Short mmCIF file of C-alpha atoms and ligand atoms in Angstrom, two decimals:
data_model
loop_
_atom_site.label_atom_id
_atom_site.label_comp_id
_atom_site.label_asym_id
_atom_site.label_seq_id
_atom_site.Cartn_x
_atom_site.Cartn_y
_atom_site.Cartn_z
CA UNK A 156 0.00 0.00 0.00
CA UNK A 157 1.94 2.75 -1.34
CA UNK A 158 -0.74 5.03 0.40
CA UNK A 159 -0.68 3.76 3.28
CA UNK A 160 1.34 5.51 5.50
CA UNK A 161 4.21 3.68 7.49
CA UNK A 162 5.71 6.09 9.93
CA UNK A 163 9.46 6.07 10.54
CA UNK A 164 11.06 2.39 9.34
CA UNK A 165 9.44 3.76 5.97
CA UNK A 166 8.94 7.32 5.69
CA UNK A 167 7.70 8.40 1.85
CA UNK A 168 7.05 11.65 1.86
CA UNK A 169 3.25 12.59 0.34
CA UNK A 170 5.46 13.90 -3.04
CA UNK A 171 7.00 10.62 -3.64
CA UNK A 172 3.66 8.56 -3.35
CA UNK A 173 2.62 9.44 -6.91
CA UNK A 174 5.65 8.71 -8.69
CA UNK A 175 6.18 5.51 -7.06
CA UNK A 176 2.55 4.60 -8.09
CA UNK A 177 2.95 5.99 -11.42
CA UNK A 178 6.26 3.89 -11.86
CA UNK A 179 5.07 0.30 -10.74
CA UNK A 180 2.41 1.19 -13.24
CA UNK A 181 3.99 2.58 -16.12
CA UNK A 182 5.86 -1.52 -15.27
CA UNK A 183 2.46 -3.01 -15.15
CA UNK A 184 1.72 -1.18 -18.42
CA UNK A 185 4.71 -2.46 -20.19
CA UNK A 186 4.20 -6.28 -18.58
CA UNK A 187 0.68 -5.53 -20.20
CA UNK A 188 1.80 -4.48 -23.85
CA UNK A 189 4.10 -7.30 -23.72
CA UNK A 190 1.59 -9.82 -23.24
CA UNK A 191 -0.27 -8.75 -25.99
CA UNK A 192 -3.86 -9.28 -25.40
CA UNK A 193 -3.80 -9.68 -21.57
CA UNK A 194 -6.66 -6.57 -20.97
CA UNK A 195 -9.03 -8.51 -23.03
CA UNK A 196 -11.44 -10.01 -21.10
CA UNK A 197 -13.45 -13.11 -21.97
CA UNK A 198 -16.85 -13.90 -20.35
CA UNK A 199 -17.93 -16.67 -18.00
CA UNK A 200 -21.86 -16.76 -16.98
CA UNK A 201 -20.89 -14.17 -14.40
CA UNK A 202 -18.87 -11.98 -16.88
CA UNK A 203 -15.67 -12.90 -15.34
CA UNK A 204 -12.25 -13.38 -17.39
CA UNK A 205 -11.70 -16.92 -18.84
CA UNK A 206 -10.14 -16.32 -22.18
CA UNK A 207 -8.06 -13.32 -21.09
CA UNK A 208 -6.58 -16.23 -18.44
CA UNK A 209 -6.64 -18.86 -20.56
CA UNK A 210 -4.11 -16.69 -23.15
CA UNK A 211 -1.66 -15.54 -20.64
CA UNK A 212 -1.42 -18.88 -18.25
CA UNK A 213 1.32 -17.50 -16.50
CA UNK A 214 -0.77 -15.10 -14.79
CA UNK A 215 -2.34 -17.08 -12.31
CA UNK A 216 -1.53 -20.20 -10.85
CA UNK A 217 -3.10 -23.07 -13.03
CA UNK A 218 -2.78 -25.43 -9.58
CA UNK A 219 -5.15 -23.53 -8.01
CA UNK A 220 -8.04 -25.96 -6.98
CA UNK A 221 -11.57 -25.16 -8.67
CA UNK A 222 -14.48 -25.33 -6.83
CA UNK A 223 -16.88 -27.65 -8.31
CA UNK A 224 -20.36 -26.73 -5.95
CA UNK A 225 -21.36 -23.69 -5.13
CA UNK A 226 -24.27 -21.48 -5.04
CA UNK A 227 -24.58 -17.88 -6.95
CA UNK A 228 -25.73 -16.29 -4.37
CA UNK A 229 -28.84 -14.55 -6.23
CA UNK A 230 -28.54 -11.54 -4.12
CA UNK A 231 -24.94 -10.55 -5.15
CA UNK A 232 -24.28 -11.58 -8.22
CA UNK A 233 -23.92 -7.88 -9.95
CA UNK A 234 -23.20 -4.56 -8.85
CA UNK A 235 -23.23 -1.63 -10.74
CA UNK A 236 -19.95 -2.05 -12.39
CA UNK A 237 -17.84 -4.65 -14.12
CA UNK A 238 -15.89 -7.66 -12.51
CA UNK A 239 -12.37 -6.89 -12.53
CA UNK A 240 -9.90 -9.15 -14.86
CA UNK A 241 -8.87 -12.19 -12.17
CA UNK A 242 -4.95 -11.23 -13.78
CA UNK A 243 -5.26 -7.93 -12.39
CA UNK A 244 -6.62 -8.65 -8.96
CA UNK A 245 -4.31 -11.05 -8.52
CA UNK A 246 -1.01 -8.68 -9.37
CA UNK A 247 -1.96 -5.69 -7.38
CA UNK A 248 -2.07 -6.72 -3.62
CA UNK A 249 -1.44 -5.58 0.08
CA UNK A 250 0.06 -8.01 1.86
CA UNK A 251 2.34 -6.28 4.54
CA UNK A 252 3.89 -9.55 5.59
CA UNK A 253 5.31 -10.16 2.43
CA UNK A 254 6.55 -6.19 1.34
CA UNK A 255 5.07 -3.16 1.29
CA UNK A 256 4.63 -2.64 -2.72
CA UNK A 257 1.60 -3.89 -4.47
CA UNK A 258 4.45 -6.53 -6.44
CA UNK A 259 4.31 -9.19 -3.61
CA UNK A 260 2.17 -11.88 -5.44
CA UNK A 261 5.38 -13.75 -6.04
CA UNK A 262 6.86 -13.60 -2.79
CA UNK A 263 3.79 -14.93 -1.49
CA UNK A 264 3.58 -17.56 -2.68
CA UNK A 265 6.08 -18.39 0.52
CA UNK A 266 3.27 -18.33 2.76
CA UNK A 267 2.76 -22.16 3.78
CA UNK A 268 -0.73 -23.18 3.48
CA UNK A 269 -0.81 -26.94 4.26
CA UNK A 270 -2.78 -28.52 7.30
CA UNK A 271 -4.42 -24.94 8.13
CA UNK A 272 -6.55 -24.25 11.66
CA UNK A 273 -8.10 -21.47 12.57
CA UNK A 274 -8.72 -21.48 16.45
CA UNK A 275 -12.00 -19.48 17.26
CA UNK A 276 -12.12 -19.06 21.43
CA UNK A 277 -12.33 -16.30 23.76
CA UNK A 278 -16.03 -15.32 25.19
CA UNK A 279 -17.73 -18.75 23.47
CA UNK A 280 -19.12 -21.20 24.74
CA UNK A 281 -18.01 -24.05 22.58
CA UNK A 282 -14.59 -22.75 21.39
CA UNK A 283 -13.53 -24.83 17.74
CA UNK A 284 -10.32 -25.35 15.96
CA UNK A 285 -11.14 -25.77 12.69
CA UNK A 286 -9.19 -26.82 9.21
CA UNK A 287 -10.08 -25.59 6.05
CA UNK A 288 -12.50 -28.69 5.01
CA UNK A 289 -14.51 -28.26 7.92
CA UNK A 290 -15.54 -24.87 6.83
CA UNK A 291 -16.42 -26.32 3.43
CA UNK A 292 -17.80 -29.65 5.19
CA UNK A 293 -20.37 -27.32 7.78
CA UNK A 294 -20.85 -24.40 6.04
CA UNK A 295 -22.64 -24.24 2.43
CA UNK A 296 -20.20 -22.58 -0.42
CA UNK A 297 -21.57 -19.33 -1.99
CA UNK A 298 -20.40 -16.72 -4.29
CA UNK A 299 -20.73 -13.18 -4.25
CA UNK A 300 -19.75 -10.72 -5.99
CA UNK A 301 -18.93 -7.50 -3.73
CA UNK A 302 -17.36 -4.40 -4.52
CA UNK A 303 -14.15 -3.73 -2.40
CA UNK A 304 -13.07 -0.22 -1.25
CA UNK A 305 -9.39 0.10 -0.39
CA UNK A 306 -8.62 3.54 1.99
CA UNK A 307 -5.94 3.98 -0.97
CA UNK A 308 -8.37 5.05 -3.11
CA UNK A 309 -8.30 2.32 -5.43
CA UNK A 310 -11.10 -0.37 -5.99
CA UNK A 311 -12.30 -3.48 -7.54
CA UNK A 312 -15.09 -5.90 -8.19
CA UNK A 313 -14.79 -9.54 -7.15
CA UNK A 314 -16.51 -12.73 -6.97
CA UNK A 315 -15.60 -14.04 -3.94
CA UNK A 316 -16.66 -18.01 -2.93
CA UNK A 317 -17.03 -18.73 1.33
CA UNK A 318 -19.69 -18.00 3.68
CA UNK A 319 -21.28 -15.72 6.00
CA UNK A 320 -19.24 -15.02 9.05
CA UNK A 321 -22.58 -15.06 10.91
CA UNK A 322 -22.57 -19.07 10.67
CA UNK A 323 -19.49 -19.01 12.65
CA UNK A 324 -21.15 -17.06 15.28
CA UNK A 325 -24.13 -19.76 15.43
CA UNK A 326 -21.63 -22.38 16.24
CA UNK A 327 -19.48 -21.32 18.65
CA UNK A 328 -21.96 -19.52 20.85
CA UNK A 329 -20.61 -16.00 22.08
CA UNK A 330 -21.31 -15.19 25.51
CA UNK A 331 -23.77 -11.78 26.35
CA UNK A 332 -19.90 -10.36 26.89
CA UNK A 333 -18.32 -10.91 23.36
CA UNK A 334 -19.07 -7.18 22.32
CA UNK A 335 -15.79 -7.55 19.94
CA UNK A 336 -14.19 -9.95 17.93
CA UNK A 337 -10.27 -10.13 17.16
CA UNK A 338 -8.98 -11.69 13.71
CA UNK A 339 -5.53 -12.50 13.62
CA UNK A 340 -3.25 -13.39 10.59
CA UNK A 341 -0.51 -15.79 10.36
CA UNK A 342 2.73 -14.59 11.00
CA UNK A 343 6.32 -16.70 10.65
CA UNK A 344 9.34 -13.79 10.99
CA UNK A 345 11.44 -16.56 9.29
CA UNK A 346 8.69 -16.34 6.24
CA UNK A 347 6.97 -12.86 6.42
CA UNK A 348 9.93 -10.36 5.63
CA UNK A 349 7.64 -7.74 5.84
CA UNK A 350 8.81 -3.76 4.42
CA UNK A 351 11.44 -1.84 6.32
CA UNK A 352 12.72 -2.91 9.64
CA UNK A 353 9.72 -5.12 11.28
CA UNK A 354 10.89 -4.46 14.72
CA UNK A 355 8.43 -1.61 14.75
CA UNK A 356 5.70 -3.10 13.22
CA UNK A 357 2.75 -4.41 15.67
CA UNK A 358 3.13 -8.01 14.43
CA UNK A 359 0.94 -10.32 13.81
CA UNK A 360 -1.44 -8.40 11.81
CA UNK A 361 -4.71 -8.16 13.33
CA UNK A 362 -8.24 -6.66 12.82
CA UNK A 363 -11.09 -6.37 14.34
CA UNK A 364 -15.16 -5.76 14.47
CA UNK A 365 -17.71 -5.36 16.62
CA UNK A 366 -20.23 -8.65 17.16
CA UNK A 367 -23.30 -7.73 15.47
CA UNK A 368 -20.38 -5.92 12.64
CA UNK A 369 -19.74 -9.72 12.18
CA UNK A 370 -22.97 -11.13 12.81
CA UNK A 371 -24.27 -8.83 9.84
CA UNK A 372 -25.33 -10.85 6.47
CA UNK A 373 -22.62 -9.08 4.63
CA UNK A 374 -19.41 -10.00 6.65
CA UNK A 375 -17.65 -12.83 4.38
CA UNK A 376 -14.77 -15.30 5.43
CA UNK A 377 -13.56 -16.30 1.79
CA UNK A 378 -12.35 -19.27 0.58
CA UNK A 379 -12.31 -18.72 -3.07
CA UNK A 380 -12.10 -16.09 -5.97
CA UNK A 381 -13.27 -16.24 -9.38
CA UNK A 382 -14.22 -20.12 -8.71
CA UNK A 383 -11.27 -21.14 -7.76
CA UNK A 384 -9.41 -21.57 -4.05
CA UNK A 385 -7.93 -17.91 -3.10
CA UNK A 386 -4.35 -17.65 -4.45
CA UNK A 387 -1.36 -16.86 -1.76
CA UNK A 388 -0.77 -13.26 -2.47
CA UNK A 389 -5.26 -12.77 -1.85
CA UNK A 390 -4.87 -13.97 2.03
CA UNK A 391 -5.19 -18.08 1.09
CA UNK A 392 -6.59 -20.18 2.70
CA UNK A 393 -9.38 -17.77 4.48
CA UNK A 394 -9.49 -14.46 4.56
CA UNK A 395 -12.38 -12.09 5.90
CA UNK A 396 -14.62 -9.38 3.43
CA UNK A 397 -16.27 -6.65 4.78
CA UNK A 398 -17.41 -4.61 1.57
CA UNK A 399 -18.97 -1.74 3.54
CA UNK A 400 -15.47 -1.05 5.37
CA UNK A 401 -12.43 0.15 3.79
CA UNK A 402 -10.44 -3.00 3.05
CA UNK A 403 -7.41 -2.91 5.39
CA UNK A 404 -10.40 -3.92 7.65
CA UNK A 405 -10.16 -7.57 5.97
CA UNK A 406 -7.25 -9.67 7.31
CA UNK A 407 -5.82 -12.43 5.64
CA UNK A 408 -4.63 -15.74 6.31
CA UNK A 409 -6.35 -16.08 9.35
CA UNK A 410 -5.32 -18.31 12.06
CA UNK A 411 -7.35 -16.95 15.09
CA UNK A 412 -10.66 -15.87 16.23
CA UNK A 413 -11.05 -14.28 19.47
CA UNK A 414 -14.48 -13.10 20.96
CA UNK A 415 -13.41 -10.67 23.66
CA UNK A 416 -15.23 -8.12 25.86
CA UNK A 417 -13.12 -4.82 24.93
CA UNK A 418 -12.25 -3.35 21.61
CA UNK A 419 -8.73 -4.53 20.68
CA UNK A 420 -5.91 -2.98 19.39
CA UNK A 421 -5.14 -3.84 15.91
CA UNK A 422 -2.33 -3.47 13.35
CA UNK A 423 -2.97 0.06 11.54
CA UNK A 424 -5.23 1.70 14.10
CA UNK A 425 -1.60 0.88 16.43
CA UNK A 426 0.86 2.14 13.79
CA UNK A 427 -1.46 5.31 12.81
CA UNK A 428 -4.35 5.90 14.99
CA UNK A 429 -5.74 8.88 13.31
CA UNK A 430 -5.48 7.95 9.85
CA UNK A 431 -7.29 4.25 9.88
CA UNK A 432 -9.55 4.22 12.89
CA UNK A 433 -11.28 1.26 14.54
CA UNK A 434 -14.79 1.59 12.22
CA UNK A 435 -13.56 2.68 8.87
CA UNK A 436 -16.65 2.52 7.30
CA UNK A 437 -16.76 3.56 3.74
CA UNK A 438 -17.64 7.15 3.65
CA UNK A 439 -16.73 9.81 0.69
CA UNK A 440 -17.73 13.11 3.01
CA UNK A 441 -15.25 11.67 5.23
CA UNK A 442 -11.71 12.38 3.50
CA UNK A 443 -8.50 10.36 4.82
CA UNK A 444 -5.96 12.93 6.66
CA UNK A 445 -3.88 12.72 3.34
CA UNK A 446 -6.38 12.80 0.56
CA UNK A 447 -9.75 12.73 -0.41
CA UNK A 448 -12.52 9.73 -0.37
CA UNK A 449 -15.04 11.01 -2.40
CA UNK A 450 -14.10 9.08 -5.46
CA UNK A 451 -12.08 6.07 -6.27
CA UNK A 452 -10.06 4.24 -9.00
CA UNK A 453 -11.30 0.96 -10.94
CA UNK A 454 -8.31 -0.91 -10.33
CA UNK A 455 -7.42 -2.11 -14.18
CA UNK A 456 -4.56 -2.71 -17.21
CA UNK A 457 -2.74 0.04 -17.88
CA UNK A 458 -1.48 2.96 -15.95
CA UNK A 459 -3.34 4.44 -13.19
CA UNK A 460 -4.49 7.35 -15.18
CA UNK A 461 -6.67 5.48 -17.39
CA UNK A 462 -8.46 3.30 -14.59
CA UNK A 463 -12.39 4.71 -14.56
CA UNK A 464 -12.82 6.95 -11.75
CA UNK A 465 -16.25 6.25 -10.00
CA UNK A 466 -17.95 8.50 -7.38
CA UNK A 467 -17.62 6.64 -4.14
CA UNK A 468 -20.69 5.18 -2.59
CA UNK A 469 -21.61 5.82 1.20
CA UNK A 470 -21.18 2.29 2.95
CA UNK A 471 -19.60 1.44 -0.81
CA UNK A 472 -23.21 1.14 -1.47
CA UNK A 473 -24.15 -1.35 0.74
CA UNK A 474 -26.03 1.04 3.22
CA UNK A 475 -29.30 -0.98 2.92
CA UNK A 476 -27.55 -3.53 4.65
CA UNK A 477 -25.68 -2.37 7.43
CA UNK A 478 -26.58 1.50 7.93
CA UNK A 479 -28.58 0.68 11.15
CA UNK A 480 -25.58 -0.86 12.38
CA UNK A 481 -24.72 3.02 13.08
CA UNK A 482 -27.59 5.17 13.76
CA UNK A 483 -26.80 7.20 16.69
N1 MTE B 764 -4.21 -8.71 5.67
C1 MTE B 764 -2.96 -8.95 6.08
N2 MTE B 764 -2.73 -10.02 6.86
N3 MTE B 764 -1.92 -8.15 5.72
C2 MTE B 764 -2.13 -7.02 4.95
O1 MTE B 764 -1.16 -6.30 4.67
N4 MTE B 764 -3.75 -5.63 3.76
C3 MTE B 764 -5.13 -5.17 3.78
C4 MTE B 764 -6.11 -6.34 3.59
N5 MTE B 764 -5.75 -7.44 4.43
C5 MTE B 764 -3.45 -6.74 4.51
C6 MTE B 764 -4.47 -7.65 4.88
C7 MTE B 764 -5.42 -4.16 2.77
S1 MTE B 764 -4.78 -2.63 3.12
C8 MTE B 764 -6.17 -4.39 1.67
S2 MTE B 764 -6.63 -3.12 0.65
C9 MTE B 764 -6.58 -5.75 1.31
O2 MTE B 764 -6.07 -6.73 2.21
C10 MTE B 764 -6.09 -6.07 -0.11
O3 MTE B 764 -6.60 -7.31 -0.52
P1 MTE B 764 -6.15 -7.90 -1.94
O4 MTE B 764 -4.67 -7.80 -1.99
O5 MTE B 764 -6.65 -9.31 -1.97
O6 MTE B 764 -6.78 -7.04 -2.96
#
């Protein structure tokens, strides 16, 4: 997140954030031209990229396990802009752990996924440890399609394949004290390098929501992307969506669950407390310290310049759904 602001292992002053941008870009751009036919988009049913894919195979990893059953959820399967190309998505990430450009897909691909639990406990009263195929055993498969809102200013549109957090919730039991819930990423200092020196940085990565945030139809623990199991540098093997909040809000690879009974700290709101607070609710009359939220970037081939800008919607247009969530 070249936007995101890392204070003193990694000072960028605000001047040098656009070049930077504008250089990995102007890369991207090149990559692009070179593979000749890479920003032309095929259609699936849904309108995602097959043919684009199936032309540059290099792109994405063709190991990647399909999922063969799974419902479109009817609810989500459009929203009022186009799916972004799976190549793109997948080459234009934030994953701290693994640097601090948007180039880390490769170096993720380090992160060891095999025999994965994710402990839930805390305020419960029937705390689980749970590996991947239990989620997909217990908890029916569906895919949405959600827009996603990074506090960068950039955004996408993806079809993401898991289930409701909610059902989570209905298993384990939180107490009448589990206002909050803590989600914490994997972490290895022998694997996740990180950006700058890491000493300073509030390690592992963590995020957090209140319980009826999580209990809310729209919180998503995903599995799966465009049909197929998440790739490394997306958060694999589980990874939370909230599509109203901005989407540092969303931790990946997540190992641990916690229901507690006070807000916790987590890994931005630590390293910059005024810039990325505990709610972070997408909100355009709300502008970030540094610059404004009111519209946002379609992230896409090419150079930053050309990516459709697109007004920015309150709640990133899912206000419907959760706006009651803050009245007062
Ligand atoms: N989770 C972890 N563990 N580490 C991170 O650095 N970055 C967040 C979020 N989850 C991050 C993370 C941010 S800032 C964004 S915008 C999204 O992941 C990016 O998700 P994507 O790379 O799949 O698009």
């Amino acid at each position: 997140m070249s936007n995101i602001h890392i204070p003193k292992t990694w000072e960028i002053s605000e001047r040098e954030v656009t070049p930077e941008a504008a250089f990995i870009n102007r890369r991207r751009f090149l990559t692009t031209l070179a593979g000749a036919g890479l920003s032309i988009a095929g259609a699936s049913v849904l309108g995602y990229p097959t043919e684009s894919e199936a032309k540059t195979p290099p792109q994405i990893d063709p190991n990647l396990m399909k999922f063969e059953s799974f419902e479109r959820n009817p609810a989500f399967i459009k929203v009022d802009r186009p799916i972004t190309d799976r190549a793109v998505a997948a080459k234009y990430n934030n994953f701290y752990e693994f640097g601090g450009s948007k180039s880390i897909w490769e170096a993720a691909q380090a992160l060891p996924t095999e025999d994965w639990k994710v402990e839930v406990t805390g305020l419960v009263r029937n705390p689980r440890t749970y590996d991947i195929d239990d989620f997909k055993k217990k908890f029916p498969l569906e895919e949405r399609v959600y827009r996603f809102r990074c506090v960068e200013a950039w955004a996408m549109v993806v079809p993401w394949l898991g289930f409701p957090m909610k059902h989570i919730i209905d298993d384990v039991e939180p107490t009448s004290e589990a206002r909050f819930v803590r989600f914490i990423s994997y972490y290895n200092r022998k694997i996740n390098k990180g950006p700058g020196r890491r000493t300073s940085h509030p390690w592992p990565y963590t995020e957090g929501l209140r319980t009826d945030e999580m209990a809310n139809d729209l919180a998503f623990f995903a599995v799966g992307i465009y049909g197929h199991e998440l790739p490394k540098q997306h958060g694999a093997p589980i990874r939370q969506v909230i599509p109203w909040k901005y989407g540092f809000k969303g931790a990946k690879s997540i190992v641990k669950i916690e229901f507690l009974n006070y807000q916790p700290k987590t890994f931005w709101n630590t390293l910059i407390p005024h810039e990325y607070g505990f709610e972070s609710n997408v909100e355009p009359d709300v502008p970030h310290p540094r610059w404004s939220q009111a519209s946002e970037r379609m992230i896409g081939n090419g150079p930053a310049f050309t990516w459709k800008r697109r007004k920015t919607l309150l709640y990133n247009g899912y206000a419907e759904q959760v706006a009651h969530l803050y009245d007062g």
